PDB file of C-alpha atoms and ligand atoms in Angstrom:
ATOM      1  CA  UNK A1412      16.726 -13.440 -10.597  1.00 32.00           C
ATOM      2  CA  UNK A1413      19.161 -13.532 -13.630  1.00 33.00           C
ATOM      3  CA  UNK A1414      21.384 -15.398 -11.784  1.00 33.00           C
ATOM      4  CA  UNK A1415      22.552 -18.845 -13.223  1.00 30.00           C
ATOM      5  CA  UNK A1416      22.291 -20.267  -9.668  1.00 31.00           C
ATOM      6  CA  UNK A1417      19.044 -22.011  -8.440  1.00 34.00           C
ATOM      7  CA  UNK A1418      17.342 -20.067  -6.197  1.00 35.00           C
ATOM      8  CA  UNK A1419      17.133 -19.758  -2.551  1.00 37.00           C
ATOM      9  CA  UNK A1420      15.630 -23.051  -1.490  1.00 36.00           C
ATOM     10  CA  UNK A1421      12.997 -23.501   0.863  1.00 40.00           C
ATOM     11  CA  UNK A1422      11.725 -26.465   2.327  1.00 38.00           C
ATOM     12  CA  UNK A1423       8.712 -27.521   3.961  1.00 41.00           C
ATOM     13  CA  UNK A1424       6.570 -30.150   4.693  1.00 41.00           C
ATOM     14  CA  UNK A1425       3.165 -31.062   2.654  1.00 55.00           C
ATOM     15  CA  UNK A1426       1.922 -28.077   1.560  1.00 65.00           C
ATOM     16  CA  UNK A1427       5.028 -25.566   2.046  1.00 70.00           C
ATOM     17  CA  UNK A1428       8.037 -24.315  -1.104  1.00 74.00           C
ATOM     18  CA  UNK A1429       9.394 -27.093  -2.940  1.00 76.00           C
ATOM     19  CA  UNK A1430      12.559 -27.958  -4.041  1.00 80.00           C
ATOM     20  CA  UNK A1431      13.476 -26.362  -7.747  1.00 87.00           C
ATOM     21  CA  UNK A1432      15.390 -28.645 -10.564  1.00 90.00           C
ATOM     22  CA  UNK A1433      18.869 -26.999 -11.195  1.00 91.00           C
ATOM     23  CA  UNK A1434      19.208 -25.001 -14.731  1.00 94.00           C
ATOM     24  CA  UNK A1435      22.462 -23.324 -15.733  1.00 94.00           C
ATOM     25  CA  UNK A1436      20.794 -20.401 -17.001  1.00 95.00           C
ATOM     26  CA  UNK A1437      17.529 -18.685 -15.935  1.00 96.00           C
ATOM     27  CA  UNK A1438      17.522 -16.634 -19.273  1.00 97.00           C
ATOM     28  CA  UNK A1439      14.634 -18.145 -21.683  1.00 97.00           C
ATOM     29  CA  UNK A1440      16.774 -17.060 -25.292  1.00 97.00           C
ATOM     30  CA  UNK A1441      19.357 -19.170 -23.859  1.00 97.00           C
ATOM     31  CA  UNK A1442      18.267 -22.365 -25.171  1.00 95.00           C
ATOM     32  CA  UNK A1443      18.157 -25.470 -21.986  1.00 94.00           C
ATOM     33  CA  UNK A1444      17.420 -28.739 -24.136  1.00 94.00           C
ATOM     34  CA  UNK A1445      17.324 -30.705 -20.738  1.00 94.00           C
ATOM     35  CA  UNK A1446      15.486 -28.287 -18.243  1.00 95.00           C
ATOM     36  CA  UNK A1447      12.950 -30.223 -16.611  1.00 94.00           C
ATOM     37  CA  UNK A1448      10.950 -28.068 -13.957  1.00 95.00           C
ATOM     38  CA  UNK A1449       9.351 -29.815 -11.423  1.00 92.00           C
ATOM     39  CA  UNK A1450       5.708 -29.078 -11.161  1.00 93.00           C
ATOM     40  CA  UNK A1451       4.073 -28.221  -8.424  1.00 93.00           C
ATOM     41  CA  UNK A1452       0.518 -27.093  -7.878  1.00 93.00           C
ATOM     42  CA  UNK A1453       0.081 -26.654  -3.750  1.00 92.00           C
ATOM     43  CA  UNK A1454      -3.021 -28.150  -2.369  1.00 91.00           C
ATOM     44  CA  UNK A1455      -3.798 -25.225  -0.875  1.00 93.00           C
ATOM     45  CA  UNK A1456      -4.031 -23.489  -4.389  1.00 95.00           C
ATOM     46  CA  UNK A1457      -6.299 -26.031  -5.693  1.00 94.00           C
ATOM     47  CA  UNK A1458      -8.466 -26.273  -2.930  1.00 94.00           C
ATOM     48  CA  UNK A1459      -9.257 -22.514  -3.444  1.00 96.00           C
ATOM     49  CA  UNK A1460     -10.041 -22.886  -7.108  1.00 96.00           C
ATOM     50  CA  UNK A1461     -12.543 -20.250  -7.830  1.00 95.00           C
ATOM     51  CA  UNK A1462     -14.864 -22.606  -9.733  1.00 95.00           C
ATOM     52  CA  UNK A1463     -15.424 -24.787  -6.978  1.00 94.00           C
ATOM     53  CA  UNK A1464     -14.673 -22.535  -3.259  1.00 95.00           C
ATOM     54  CA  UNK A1465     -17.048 -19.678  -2.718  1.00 92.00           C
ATOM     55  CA  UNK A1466     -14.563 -16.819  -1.946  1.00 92.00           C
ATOM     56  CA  UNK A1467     -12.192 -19.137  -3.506  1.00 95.00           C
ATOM     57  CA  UNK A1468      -8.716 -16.964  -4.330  1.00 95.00           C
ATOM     58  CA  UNK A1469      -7.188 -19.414  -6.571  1.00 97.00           C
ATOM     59  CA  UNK A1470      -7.357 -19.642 -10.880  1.00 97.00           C
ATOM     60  CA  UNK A1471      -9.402 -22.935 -11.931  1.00 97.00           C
ATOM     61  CA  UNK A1472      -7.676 -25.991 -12.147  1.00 93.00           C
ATOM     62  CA  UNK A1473      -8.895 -26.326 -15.543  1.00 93.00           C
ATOM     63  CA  UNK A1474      -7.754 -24.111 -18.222  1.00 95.00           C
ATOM     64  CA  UNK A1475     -10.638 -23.655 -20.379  1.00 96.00           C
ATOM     65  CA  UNK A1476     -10.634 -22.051 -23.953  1.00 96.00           C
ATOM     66  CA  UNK A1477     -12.958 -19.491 -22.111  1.00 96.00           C
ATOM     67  CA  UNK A1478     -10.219 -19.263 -18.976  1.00 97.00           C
ATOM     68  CA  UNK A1479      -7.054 -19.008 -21.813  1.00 97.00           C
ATOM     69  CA  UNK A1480      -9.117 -15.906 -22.806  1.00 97.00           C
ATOM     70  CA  UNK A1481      -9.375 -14.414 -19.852  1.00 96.00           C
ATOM     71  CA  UNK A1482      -5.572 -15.127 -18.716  1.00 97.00           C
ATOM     72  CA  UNK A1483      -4.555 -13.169 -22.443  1.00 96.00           C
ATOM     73  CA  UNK A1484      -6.420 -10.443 -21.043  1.00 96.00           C
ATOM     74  CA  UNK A1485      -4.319  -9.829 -17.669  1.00 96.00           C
ATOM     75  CA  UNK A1486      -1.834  -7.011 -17.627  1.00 95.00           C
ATOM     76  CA  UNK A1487       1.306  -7.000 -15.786  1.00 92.00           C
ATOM     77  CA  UNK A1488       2.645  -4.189 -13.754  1.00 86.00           C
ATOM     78  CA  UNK A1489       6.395  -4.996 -15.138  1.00 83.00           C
ATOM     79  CA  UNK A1490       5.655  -5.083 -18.882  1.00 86.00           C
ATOM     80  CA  UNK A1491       2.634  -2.933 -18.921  1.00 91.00           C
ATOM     81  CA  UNK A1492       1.434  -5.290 -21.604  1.00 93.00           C
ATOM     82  CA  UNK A1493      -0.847  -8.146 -21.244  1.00 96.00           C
ATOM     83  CA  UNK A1494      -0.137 -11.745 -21.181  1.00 96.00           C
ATOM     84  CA  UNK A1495       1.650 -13.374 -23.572  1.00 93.00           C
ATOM     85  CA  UNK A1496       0.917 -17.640 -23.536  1.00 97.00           C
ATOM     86  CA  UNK A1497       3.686 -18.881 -25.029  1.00 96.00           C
ATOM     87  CA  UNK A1498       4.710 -21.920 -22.360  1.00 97.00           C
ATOM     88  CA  UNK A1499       3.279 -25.342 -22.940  1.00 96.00           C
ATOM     89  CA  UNK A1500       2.339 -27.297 -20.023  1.00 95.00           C
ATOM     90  CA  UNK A1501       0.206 -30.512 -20.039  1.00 93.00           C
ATOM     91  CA  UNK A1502      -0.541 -29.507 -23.765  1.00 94.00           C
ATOM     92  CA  UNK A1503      -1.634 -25.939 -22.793  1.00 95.00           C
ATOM     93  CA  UNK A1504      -0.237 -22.672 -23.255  1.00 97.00           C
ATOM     94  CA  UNK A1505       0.271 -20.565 -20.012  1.00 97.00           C
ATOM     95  CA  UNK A1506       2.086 -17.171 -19.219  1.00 97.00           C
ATOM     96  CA  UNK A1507       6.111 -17.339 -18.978  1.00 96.00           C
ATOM     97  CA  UNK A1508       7.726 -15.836 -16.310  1.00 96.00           C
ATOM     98  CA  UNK A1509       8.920 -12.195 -17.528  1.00 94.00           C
ATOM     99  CA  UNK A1510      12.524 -12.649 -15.560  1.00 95.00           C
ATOM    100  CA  UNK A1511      13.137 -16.218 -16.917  1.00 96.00           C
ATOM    101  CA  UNK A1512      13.078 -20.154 -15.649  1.00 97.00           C
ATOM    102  CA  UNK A1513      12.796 -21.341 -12.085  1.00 96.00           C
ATOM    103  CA  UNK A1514      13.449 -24.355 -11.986  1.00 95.00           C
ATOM    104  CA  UNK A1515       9.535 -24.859 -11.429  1.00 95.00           C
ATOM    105  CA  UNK A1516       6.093 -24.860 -13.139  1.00 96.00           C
ATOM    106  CA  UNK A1517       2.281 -25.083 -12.340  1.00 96.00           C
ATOM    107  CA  UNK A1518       1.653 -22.150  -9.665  1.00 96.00           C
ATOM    108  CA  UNK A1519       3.366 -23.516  -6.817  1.00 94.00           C
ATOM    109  CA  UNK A1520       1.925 -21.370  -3.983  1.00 94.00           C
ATOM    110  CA  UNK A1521       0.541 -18.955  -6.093  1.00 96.00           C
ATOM    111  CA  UNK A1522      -2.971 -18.501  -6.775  1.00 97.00           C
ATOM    112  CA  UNK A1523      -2.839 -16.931 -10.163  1.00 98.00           C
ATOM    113  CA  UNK A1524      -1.520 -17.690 -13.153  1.00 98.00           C
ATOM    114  CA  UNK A1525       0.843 -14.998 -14.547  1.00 98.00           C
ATOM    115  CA  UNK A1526       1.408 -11.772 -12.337  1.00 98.00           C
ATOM    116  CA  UNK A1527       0.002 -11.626  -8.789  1.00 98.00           C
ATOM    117  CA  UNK A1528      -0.438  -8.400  -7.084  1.00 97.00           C
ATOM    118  CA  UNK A1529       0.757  -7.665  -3.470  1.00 98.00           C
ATOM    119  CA  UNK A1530       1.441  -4.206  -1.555  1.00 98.00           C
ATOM    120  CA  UNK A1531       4.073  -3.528   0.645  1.00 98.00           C
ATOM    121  CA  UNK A1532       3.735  -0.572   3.167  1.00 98.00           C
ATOM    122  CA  UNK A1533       7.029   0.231   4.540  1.00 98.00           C
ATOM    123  CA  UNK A1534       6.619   2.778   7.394  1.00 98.00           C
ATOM    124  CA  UNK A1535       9.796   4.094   9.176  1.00 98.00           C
ATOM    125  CA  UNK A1536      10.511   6.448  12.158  1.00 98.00           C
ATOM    126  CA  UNK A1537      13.678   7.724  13.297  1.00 97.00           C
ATOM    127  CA  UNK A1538      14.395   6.900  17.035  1.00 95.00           C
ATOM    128  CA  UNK A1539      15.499   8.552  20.067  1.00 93.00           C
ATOM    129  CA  UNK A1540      19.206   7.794  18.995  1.00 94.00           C
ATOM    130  CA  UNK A1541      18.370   9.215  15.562  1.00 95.00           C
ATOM    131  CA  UNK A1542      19.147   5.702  13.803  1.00 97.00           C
ATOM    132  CA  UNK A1543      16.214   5.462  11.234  1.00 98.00           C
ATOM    133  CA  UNK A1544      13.684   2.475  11.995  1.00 98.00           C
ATOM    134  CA  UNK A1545      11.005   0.523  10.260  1.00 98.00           C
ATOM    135  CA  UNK A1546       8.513  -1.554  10.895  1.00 98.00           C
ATOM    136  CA  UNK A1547       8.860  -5.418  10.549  1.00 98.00           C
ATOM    137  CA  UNK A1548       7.131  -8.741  11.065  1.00 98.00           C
ATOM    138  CA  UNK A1549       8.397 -12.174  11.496  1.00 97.00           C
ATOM    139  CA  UNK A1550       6.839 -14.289   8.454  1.00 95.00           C
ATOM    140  CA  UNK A1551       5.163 -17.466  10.044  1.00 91.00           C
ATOM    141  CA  UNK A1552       5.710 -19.282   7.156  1.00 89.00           C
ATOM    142  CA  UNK A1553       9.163 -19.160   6.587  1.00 89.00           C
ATOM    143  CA  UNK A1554      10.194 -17.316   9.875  1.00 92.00           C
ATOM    144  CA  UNK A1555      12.084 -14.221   8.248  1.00 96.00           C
ATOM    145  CA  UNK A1556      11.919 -10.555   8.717  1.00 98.00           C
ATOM    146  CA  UNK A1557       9.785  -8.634   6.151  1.00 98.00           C
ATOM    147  CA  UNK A1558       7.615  -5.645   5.628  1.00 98.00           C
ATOM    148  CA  UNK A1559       3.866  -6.341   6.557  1.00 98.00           C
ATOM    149  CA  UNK A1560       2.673  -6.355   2.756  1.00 98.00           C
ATOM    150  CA  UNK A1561       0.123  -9.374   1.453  1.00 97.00           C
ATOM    151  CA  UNK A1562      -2.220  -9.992  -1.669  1.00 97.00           C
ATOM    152  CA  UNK A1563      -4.261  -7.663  -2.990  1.00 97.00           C
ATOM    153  CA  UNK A1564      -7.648  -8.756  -3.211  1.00 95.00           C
ATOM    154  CA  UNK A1565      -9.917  -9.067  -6.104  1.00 91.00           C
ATOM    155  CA  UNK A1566     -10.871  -5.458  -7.179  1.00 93.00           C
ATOM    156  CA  UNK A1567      -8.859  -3.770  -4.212  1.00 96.00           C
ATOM    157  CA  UNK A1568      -7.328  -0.824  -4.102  1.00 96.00           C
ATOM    158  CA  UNK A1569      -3.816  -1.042  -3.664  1.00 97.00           C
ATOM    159  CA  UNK A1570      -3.657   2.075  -1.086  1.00 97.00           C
ATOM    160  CA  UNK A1571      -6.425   0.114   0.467  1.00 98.00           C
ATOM    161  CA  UNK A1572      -4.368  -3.196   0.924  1.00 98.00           C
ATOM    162  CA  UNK A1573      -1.217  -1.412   1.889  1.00 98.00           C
ATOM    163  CA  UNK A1574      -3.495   0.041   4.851  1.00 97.00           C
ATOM    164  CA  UNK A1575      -4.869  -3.272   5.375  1.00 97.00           C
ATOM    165  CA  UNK A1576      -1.877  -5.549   5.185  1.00 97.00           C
ATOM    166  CA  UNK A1577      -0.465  -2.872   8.023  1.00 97.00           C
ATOM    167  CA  UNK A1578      -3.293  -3.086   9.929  1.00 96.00           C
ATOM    168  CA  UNK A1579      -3.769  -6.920  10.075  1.00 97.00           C
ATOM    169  CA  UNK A1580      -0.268  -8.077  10.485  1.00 97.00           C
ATOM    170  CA  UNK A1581       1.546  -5.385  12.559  1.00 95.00           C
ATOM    171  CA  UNK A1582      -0.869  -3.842  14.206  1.00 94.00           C
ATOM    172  CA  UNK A1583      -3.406  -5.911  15.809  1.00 90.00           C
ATOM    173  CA  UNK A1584      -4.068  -4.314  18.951  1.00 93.00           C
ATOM    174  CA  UNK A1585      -6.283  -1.304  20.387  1.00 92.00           C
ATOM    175  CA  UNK A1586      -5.067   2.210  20.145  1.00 93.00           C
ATOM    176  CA  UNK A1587      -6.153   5.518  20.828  1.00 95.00           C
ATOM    177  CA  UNK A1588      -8.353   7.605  18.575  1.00 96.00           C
ATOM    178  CA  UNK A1589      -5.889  10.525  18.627  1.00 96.00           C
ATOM    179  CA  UNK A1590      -3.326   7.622  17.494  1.00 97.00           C
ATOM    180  CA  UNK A1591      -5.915   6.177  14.251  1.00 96.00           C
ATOM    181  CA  UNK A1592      -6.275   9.594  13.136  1.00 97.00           C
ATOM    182  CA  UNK A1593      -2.795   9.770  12.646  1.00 97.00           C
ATOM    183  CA  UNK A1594      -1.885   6.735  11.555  1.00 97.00           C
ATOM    184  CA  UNK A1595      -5.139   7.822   8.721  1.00 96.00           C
ATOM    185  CA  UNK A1596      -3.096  10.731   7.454  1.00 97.00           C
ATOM    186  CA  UNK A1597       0.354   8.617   7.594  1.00 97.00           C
ATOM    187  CA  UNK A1598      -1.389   6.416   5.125  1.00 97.00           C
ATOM    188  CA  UNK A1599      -2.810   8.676   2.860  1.00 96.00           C
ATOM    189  CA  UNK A1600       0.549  10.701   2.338  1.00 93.00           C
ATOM    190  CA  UNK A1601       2.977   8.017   0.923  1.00 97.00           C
ATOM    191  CA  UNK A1602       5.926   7.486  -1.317  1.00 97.00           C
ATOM    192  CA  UNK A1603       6.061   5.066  -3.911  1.00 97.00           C
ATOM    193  CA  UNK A1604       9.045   3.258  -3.852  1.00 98.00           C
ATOM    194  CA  UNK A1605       8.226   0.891  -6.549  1.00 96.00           C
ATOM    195  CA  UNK A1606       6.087  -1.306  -8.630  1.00 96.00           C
ATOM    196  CA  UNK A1607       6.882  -4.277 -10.752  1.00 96.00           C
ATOM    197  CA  UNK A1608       8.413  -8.020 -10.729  1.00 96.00           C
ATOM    198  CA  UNK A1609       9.891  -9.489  -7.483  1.00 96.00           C
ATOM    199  CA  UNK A1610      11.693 -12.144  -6.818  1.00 95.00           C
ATOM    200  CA  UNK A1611       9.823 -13.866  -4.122  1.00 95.00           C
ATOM    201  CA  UNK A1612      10.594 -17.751  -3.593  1.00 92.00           C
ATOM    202  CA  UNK A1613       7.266 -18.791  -4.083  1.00 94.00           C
ATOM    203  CA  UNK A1614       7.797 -17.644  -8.090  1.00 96.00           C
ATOM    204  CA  UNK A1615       7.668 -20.208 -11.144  1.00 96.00           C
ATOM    205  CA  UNK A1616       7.536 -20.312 -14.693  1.00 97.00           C
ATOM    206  CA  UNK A1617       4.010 -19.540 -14.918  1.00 98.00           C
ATOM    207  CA  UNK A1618       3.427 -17.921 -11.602  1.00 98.00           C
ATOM    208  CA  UNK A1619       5.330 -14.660 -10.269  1.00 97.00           C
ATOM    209  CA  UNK A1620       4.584 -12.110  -7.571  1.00 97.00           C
ATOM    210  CA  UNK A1621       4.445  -7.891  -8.482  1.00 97.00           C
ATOM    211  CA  UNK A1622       4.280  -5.569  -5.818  1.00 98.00           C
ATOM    212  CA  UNK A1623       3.538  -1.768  -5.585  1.00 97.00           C
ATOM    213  CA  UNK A1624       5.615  -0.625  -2.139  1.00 98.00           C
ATOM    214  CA  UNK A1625       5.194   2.412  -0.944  1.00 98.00           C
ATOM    215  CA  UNK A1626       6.507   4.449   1.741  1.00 98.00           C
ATOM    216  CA  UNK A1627       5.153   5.926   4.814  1.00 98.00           C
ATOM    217  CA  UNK A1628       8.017   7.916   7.187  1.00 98.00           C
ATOM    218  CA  UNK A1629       6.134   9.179  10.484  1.00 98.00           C
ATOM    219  CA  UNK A1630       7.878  12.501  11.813  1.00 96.00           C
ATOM    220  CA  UNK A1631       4.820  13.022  14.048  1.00 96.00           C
ATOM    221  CA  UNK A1632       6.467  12.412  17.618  1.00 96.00           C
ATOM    222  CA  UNK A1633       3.453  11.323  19.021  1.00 96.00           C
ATOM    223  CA  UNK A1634       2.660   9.082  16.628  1.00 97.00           C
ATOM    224  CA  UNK A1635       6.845   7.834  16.159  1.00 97.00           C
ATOM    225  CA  UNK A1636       6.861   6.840  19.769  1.00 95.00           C
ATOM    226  CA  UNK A1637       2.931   5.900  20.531  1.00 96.00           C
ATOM    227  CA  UNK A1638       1.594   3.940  18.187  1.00 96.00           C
ATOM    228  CA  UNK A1639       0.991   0.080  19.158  1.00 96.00           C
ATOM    229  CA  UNK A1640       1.970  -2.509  17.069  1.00 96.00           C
ATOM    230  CA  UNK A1641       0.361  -6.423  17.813  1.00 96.00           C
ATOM    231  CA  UNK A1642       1.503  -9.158  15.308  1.00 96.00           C
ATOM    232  CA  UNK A1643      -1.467 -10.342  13.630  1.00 95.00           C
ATOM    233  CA  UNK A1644      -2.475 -12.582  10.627  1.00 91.00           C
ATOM    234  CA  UNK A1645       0.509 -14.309   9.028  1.00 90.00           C
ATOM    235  CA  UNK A1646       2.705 -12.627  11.543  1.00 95.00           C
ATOM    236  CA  UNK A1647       4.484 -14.503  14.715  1.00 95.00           C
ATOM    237  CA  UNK A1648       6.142 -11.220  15.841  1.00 96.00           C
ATOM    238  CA  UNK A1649       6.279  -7.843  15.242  1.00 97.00           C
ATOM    239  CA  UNK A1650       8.770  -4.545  15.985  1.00 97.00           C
ATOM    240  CA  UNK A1651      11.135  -1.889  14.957  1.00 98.00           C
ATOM    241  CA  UNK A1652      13.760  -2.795  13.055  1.00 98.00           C
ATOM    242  CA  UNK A1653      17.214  -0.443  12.569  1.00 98.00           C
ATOM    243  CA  UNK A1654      17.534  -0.330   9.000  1.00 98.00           C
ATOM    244  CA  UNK A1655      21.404  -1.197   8.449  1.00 98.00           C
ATOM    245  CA  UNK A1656      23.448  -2.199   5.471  1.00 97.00           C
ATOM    246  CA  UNK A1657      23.727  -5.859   6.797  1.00 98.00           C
ATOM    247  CA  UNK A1658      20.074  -6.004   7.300  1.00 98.00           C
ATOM    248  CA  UNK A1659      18.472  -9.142   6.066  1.00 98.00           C
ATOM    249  CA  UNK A1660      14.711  -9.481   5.274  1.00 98.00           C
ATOM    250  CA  UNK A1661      12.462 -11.462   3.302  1.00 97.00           C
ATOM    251  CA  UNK A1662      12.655 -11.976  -0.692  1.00 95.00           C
ATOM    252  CA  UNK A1663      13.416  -8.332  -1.917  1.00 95.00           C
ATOM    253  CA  UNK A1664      12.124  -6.502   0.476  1.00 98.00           C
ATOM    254  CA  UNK A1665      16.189  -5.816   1.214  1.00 98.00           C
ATOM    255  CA  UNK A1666      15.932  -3.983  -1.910  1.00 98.00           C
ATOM    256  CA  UNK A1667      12.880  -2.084  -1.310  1.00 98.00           C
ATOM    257  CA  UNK A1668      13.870  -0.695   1.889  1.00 98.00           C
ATOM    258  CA  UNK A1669      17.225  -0.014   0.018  1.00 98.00           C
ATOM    259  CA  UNK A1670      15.456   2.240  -2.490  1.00 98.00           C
ATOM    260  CA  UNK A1671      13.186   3.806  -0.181  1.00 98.00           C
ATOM    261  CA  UNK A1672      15.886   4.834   2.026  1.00 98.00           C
ATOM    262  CA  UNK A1673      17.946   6.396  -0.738  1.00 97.00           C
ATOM    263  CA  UNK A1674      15.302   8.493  -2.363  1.00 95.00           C
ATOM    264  CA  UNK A1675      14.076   9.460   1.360  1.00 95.00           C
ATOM    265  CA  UNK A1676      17.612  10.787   2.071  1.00 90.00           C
ATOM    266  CA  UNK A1677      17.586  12.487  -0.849  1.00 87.00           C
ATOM    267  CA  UNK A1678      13.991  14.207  -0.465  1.00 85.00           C
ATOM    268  CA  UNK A1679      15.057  15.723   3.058  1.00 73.00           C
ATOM    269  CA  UNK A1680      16.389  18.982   2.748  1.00 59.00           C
ATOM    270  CA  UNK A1681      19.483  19.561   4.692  1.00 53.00           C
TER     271      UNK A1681
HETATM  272  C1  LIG B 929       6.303 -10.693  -1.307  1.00 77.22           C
HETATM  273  O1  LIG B 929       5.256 -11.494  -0.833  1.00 77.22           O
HETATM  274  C2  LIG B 929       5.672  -9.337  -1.471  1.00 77.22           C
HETATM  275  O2  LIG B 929       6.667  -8.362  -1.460  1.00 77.22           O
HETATM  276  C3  LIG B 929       4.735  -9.283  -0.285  1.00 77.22           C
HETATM  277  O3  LIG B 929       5.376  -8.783   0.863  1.00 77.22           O
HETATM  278  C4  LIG B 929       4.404 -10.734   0.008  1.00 77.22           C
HETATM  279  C5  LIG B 929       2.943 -11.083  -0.209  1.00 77.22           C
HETATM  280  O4  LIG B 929       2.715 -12.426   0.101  1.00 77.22           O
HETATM  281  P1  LIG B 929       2.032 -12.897   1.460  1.00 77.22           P
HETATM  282  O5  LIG B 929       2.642 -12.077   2.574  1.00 77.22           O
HETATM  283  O6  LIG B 929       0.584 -12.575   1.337  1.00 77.22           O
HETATM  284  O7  LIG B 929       2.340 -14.325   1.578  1.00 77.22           O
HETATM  285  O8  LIG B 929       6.885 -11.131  -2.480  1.00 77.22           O
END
């Protein structure tokens, strides 16, 4: 995210990631006297504003003096702190992106202004050849590999979304009792891996993702070589994935798994 590069560019049609204006340097102290963002606020976000959509997920449109409040109040998982507003846009002040520019303001895809929360539950099983496996879905949206992890919902748990996410996306299908308890205790014995900023395509100035991933490694046989998986929501495939070096996956989920796998290796006593 440092990088002075632009980043990976995505895209799609209408609604979909939009092309970023090129910086030289993503670092805000480094002063950019001709940065020019593009803004972009997706339909889809606006549609969902929360003052107009019952069950809406999205921030209002309008930023209110009774909104700006509220937004100084959030709390980010990187910085601990809450929100500073120290960007001008349209003449009001929003929340800056903690890792620097992107070549993009508004929320782009992003519901919230500022930080917004996701959970990433990686679960991983070692197979017959004892090459160590985990659990993957093919985005529908931009068609990559990924862990199953999504948005944690207003005044969710995160050990309840990471259980959800898993559930919804990878493993839509019927299985047997003996099989759910299982998968019960997998969930409620994790690792955390980590918590904080990542750098997800979908991020601008005033918009980023955080997610808590945690890690779930299944040494019940049974469980390893039973359970069922069924792409769901969001998902247009599902399956086990060898986790290699050359592995690529969505945003920094690379990363994640990287982390996981490291601090896994180093828990098992030899
Ligand atoms: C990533 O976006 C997170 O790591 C998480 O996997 C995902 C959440 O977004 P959706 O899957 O809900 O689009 O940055």
């Amino acid at each position: 995210m440092n990088s002075s590069k632009v980043l990976t560019i995505k895209l799609i049609d209408g609604d979909g990631y939009k092309q970023k204006s090129q910086f030289s340097n993503s670092d805000w102290n480094i002063e950019e006297l001709d940065y020019e963002p593009v803004y972009y606020t997706a339909k889809v976000v606006l549609d969902n504003d929360i003052c107009k959509k019952p069950n809406g997920w999205a921030d209002p449109a309008e930023i209110t003096p009774e909104f700006s409040k509220e937004l100084s109040e959030r709390v980010s998982y990187t910085t601990g702190k809450k929100l500073t507003l120290d960007y001008e846009l349209f003449g009001k002040m929003l929340p800056r992106n903690p890792k620097g520019r992107t070549g993009i303001c508004g929320r782009g895809l992003l519901g919230k202004y500022g930080p917004n929360f996701a959970a990433d539950p990686l679960v991983t099983r070692y197979n017959e050849n004892g090459s160590l496996e985990m659990v993957a879905i093919l985005r529908d949206d931009v068609l990559e590999w990924a862990i199953p992890g999504g948005m944690v919902e207003e005044g969710e748990e995160v050990s309840l979304t990471l259980k959800r996410e898993f559930n919804e996306e990878a493993k839509n299908c019927e299985n047997s009792v003996d099989i759910l308890k299982k998968l019960d205790d997998l969930f409620s014995n994790g690792v955390l891996v980590f918590s904080g900023y990542v750098s997800d395509p979908r991020n601008t100035d005033n918009a980023w993702m955080e997610t808590t991933c945690v890690h779930f490694h299944i040494d019940d046989e049974d469980l390893a070589k039973n359970l069922k998986l069924e792409a769901g929501s969001d998902a247009a495939k599902v399956k086990w994935v060898t986790i290699t070096d050359d592995l690529k996956l969505y945003a920094s989920h690379k990363d994640m798994v990287d982390l996981a796998v490291k601090n896994f290796k180093k828990s098992v006593v030899v």
